[in-house]
C-alpha cells in the first residue's frame, strides 16, 4: 500500500506478462515507391464534469512535411465512410477504437490532421458535450476541425512492407472549454500521437482499493511534472490500465477526493512486457488527507489570453519529483479557474 506520499517501485512489482493484446483508407504514393501501412486508433484520458464528449471523425490525414498546407500534394488519408460518432469517455482504461488504416509511401511522417464532421441545427450533434450538471446535450464548437482539420505534430516512421500503429490520445478534460454563461462550449484540442511498437508492452497495470476506486480517482503517469497518460480505475475492481505509454521511466500519480496525492516513482515502461505496479490482492490505498481540501481560484488576464490558456497545479516533494496534482479548465470568456486541492 502507498500511505503518505512517496514510494519507489519495488523490483518484485515488475512482473512481466507477454500477451497479445474501421474505416477504409486511401493512400497517395509515387510509382515504384516503397510502401508501408499506417493504422490509426483513438483513445481518451478521463474527463471532468461531463457525462459524454462526442466527436464525429470523417478522416485522418498525414504528411511527411510538418509545414504542408491543406492543398499541397503528398497527403495520405484514412477515410471513415460513413463518418463515425465516438463518445471519447468510453475510451478510457486501456480501450482503443480503431479508425482504420491506409497504405502509403514508407518514410517519416511529421504532420497529422484530424478532420471532424459539422454540427447540424439540432441534437444529436456531430460534436457535443453532455455536462453532468444538466444531462443535456450541447453542441461543441469545432471551427478549425471542420475546415482543414485539427493539426497535430508527430514523428512516426512507417517502414516498408510493415504496419505502423499510431494512437491519438484525446484528452477530453483539457480539450473542452466553457465560454462563460453563454451556454457554449469550444473545442481546444489537446491530443498526443503515440506510436505503438508492440502489443506485448507499453502498458502499466495496477489496482486501487475498491472503496477509493468507486469515487473515480485520477491515475496518471508523468515525466518531469507533465502527464503522459491518464485514466480512471474500474469503479468495482479498482483495476487501472494505462495504455499506450511510450517506453521510459515515469512517476505514477494518484489523486482521489479527500486524500493527499500519492506518488510512486521509478515506474519503467518497456515494449516487451506489461508493467505491474502491484497485485489485486495488495491494492494501493492512498493516504487520507490531514484536513479538508482548500479552494484555489483566480483569473487569467488579459481576457484575450483566456481562450488559449491552461492552468495546472504543481506539487513538489522533498527529495522527490515535481508532479501535476490537478488541472483546471479556464473559462474562455471570463478567464476564471478554480481548483480543489488537499492541504
XYZ file of C-alpha atoms in Angstrom:
343
model
C 0.000 0.000 0.000
C 1.100 3.593 -0.566
C 0.412 5.533 2.632
C 1.873 9.123 2.824
C 3.144 10.397 -0.475
C 6.232 8.798 -1.959
C 7.494 5.320 -2.714
C 9.880 3.774 -5.218
C 8.620 0.854 -7.291
C 9.912 -2.377 -5.795
C 11.669 -4.941 -8.059
C 9.072 -7.616 -7.302
C 6.416 -5.429 -8.864
C 7.978 -5.662 -12.316
C 6.280 -8.919 -13.192
C 6.375 -9.434 -16.954
C 3.472 -10.954 -18.805
C 3.776 -11.429 -22.565
C 0.354 -11.038 -24.105
C -1.210 -10.442 -27.446
C -3.128 -7.762 -26.650
C -12.657 0.980 -39.036
C -12.684 2.549 -41.568
C -11.185 2.276 -45.014
C -8.402 4.445 -46.338
C -6.843 5.962 -49.387
C -3.089 6.365 -49.785
C -1.143 8.567 -52.182
C 2.176 7.239 -53.428
C 4.518 7.563 -56.375
C 5.030 4.812 -58.952
C 7.572 2.280 -57.749
C 7.820 3.821 -54.237
C 8.333 1.503 -51.265
C 5.049 1.244 -49.367
C 4.107 0.657 -45.761
C 0.842 0.818 -43.820
C -0.330 3.192 -41.105
C -3.088 2.041 -38.757
C -4.772 4.725 -36.614
C -6.686 4.310 -33.332
C -8.115 6.780 -30.826
C -8.319 6.749 -27.018
C -9.039 9.235 -24.233
C -7.970 10.372 -20.799
C -10.670 10.817 -18.132
C -12.951 13.839 -18.485
C -14.064 16.199 -15.741
C -17.620 17.381 -15.337
C -19.145 15.684 -18.405
C -21.252 12.587 -18.921
C -20.303 12.409 -22.615
C -17.909 14.100 -25.039
C -18.796 13.201 -28.635
C -16.746 13.836 -31.762
C -17.529 12.682 -35.300
C -14.430 11.675 -37.247
C -14.555 11.950 -41.045
C -10.921 11.324 -41.914
C -7.346 11.308 -40.688
C -4.728 12.873 -42.994
C -0.931 12.526 -42.663
C 2.011 14.165 -44.419
C 5.797 13.861 -44.312
C 6.173 17.652 -44.102
C 5.270 19.474 -40.881
C 4.603 22.650 -42.879
C 2.459 21.177 -45.691
C -0.761 23.112 -46.251
C -4.173 21.614 -46.835
C -3.972 21.784 -50.645
C -0.396 20.565 -51.059
C 0.273 17.208 -52.752
C 1.609 14.260 -50.765
C -1.229 13.736 -48.280
C -2.327 10.212 -47.390
C -5.548 9.649 -45.522
C -7.768 7.222 -43.653
C -11.363 7.945 -44.656
C -14.228 6.780 -42.438
C -17.283 6.035 -44.548
C -19.689 6.721 -43.040
C -18.173 9.176 -40.569
C -18.082 7.729 -37.045
C -19.502 9.449 -33.933
C -17.390 8.483 -30.920
C -18.020 9.144 -27.237
C -14.469 9.780 -26.027
C -15.424 8.974 -22.439
C -15.976 5.335 -23.422
C -12.301 5.051 -24.411
C -10.554 5.015 -21.040
C -8.644 2.405 -19.026
C -6.754 0.967 -21.999
C -9.660 0.913 -24.502
C -8.809 1.856 -28.105
C -11.150 2.457 -31.047
C -9.511 1.638 -34.379
C -10.334 4.248 -37.018
C -8.823 2.409 -39.985
C -5.623 2.046 -41.956
C -4.120 3.058 -45.279
C -1.178 2.106 -47.463
C 1.241 4.972 -48.044
C 4.873 5.661 -49.041
C 7.420 4.425 -46.498
C 9.088 7.257 -44.595
C 8.802 9.592 -41.613
C 5.508 11.420 -41.109
C 5.517 14.644 -39.099
C 2.008 16.105 -39.515
C -1.441 14.656 -38.834
C -4.806 16.319 -39.327
C -7.962 15.020 -37.670
C -10.987 16.120 -39.697
C -14.298 16.226 -37.814
C -17.833 16.465 -39.142
C -20.016 19.578 -38.983
C -22.840 20.072 -36.491
C -26.421 20.239 -37.685
C -29.059 22.614 -36.262
C -30.488 20.148 -33.737
C -29.382 17.287 -31.468
C -27.951 14.759 -31.731
C -24.992 16.873 -32.817
C -21.940 15.514 -34.622
C -19.727 17.028 -31.916
C -21.176 17.678 -28.479
C -20.821 17.525 -24.718
C -23.261 16.466 -22.017
C -22.461 18.441 -18.835
C -23.010 16.336 -15.726
C -24.908 19.190 -14.079
C -27.612 19.304 -16.766
C -27.519 15.930 -18.577
C -28.458 17.907 -21.717
C -26.546 17.574 -24.987
C -24.883 20.818 -26.093
C -23.123 21.433 -29.412
C -19.328 21.568 -29.266
C -17.865 24.298 -31.486
C -15.006 22.964 -33.607
C -14.467 25.521 -36.400
C -10.902 24.565 -37.344
C -11.714 20.846 -37.412
C -14.427 21.370 -39.997
C -12.078 23.120 -42.436
C -8.568 21.694 -42.787
C -8.688 19.538 -39.637
C -7.096 19.622 -36.189
C -3.358 19.892 -36.873
C -1.124 17.645 -34.757
C 2.647 17.259 -34.763
C 4.070 13.764 -34.751
C 7.203 11.813 -35.628
C 6.118 8.402 -36.915
C 8.309 6.157 -39.054
C 6.439 3.889 -41.482
C 8.793 1.063 -42.564
C 8.482 -0.534 -45.997
C 6.230 -3.612 -46.049
C 5.282 -3.181 -42.363
C 2.448 -1.688 -40.308
C 2.977 1.381 -38.108
C 0.372 1.636 -35.335
C -0.381 5.138 -34.048
C -2.811 6.135 -31.313
C -4.442 9.555 -30.967
C -4.705 10.203 -27.217
C -7.516 12.764 -26.946
C -7.627 14.462 -23.531
C -11.297 15.480 -23.392
C -10.968 17.114 -19.964
C -8.365 19.584 -21.218
C -9.899 19.955 -24.679
C -13.384 21.192 -23.749
C -13.578 24.865 -22.759
C -16.700 26.524 -21.343
C -17.434 30.018 -22.670
C -18.785 31.992 -19.697
C -22.554 31.939 -19.203
C -23.241 31.809 -22.928
C -24.042 28.098 -22.827
C -21.379 27.496 -25.498
C -18.531 25.009 -25.331
C -15.421 25.238 -27.520
C -13.032 22.508 -28.589
C -9.409 23.428 -27.834
C -7.831 20.091 -28.745
C -5.188 18.543 -26.507
C -4.204 15.433 -28.452
C -0.930 13.499 -28.410
C 0.213 10.989 -31.030
C 1.811 7.813 -29.647
C 3.470 5.071 -31.687
C 2.637 1.540 -30.544
C 5.736 -0.567 -31.098
C 4.439 -3.860 -29.687
C 1.167 -5.246 -28.363
C 3.131 -7.022 -25.613
C 4.131 -3.897 -23.703
C 3.843 -0.124 -23.307
C 1.254 -0.806 -20.596
C 1.031 -0.095 -16.848
C -1.486 -2.147 -14.868
C -2.365 -1.932 -11.209
C -5.188 -1.921 -8.646
C -6.532 0.730 -6.279
C -8.575 -0.193 -3.214
C -12.205 -0.569 -4.440
C -13.506 1.754 -1.718
C -11.388 4.552 -3.215
C -11.906 3.490 -6.845
C -15.657 3.995 -6.522
C -15.085 7.771 -6.265
C -13.355 7.854 -9.694
C -9.838 8.935 -8.678
C -7.404 10.029 -11.366
C -4.414 7.846 -12.219
C -1.656 9.196 -14.434
C 1.953 8.596 -15.411
C 4.053 11.734 -15.598
C 7.520 12.773 -16.685
C 9.005 15.870 -15.023
C 5.552 17.044 -13.971
C 3.969 16.582 -17.412
C 1.167 13.961 -17.664
C 1.833 11.412 -20.410
C -1.220 9.180 -19.986
C -4.156 9.251 -17.573
C -7.212 7.164 -16.778
C -9.746 6.300 -14.082
C -9.831 2.829 -12.478
C -12.681 0.384 -12.796
C -15.143 1.522 -10.083
C -15.824 -2.051 -8.948
C -12.474 -3.849 -9.106
C -10.146 -0.851 -8.828
C -8.079 -2.052 -11.802
C -6.407 0.656 -13.872
C -4.808 0.216 -17.284
C -2.599 2.921 -18.766
C -2.058 2.233 -22.486
C -0.273 3.082 -24.681
C 2.675 4.670 -22.878
C 5.989 5.399 -24.658
C 8.995 3.483 -23.308
C 10.710 5.224 -20.410
C 10.650 5.714 -16.643
C 7.791 7.607 -15.029
C 6.106 8.793 -11.854
C 2.708 7.196 -11.168
C 0.380 9.809 -9.645
C -2.923 9.041 -7.904
C -5.317 11.787 -6.905
C -8.510 10.988 -5.003
C -11.162 13.199 -3.401
C -10.437 13.825 0.279
C -6.943 12.299 0.086
C -3.443 13.613 -0.366
C -1.772 12.983 -3.702
C 0.165 9.699 -3.792
C 3.214 9.184 -5.992
C 5.160 6.068 -6.951
C 8.495 6.892 -8.577
C 10.721 4.898 -10.926
C 7.963 3.087 -12.837
C 9.509 1.598 -16.007
C 7.691 1.021 -19.302
C 9.095 -1.320 -21.961
C 7.820 -2.642 -25.275
C 8.261 -6.339 -24.480
C 6.168 -6.776 -21.305
C 3.454 -5.222 -19.152
C 4.493 -3.318 -16.016
C 2.511 -4.277 -12.910
C 2.718 -1.748 -10.074
C 1.036 -4.061 -7.574
C -1.330 -7.037 -7.369
C -5.096 -7.224 -6.960
C -4.534 -8.846 -3.567
C -2.495 -5.815 -2.426
C -4.356 -2.781 -3.825
C -2.988 0.735 -3.500
C -4.725 2.726 -0.768
C -3.859 6.446 -0.992
C -3.489 8.068 2.421
C -6.385 10.144 3.727
C -5.939 13.912 3.829
C -4.980 15.521 7.136
C -7.637 18.178 6.680
C -10.402 19.227 4.322
C -9.478 20.379 0.801
C -8.997 24.073 0.096
C -10.286 26.033 -2.894
C -7.782 27.928 -5.013
C -9.196 30.242 -7.658
C -8.039 33.010 -9.946
C -8.403 34.705 -13.302
C -6.234 34.624 -16.404
C -5.612 38.104 -17.801
C -5.851 39.764 -20.214
C -9.240 38.329 -21.276
C -7.955 37.713 -24.812
C -5.498 35.144 -23.393
C -8.216 33.047 -21.752
C -9.255 31.233 -24.933
C -5.826 29.589 -25.266
C -4.881 29.332 -21.572
C -4.360 26.218 -19.471
C -3.759 26.147 -15.700
C -2.127 23.359 -13.705
C -1.327 22.992 -10.008
C 2.154 21.547 -9.466
C 3.302 19.858 -6.263
C 6.931 19.325 -5.210
C 8.054 16.561 -2.860
C 11.092 16.775 -0.590
C 13.859 14.687 -2.199
C 11.309 13.644 -4.789
C 9.701 14.716 -8.038
C 7.516 17.646 -9.007
C 4.161 16.458 -10.359
C 0.954 17.920 -11.763
C -1.517 17.484 -8.907
C -4.513 18.981 -10.686
C -5.666 20.671 -13.867
C -8.315 23.385 -14.019
C -10.167 24.414 -17.176
C -10.091 28.146 -17.915
C -13.348 29.839 -18.865
C -12.891 31.026 -22.446
C -14.842 34.256 -21.861
C -14.040 35.292 -18.293
C -10.632 33.654 -17.743
C -11.793 32.243 -14.380
C -10.441 28.965 -12.994
C -10.781 27.054 -9.732
C -9.023 24.122 -8.009
C -9.975 21.983 -5.039
C -6.671 20.825 -3.535
C -5.673 18.878 -0.413
C -3.531 20.738 2.108
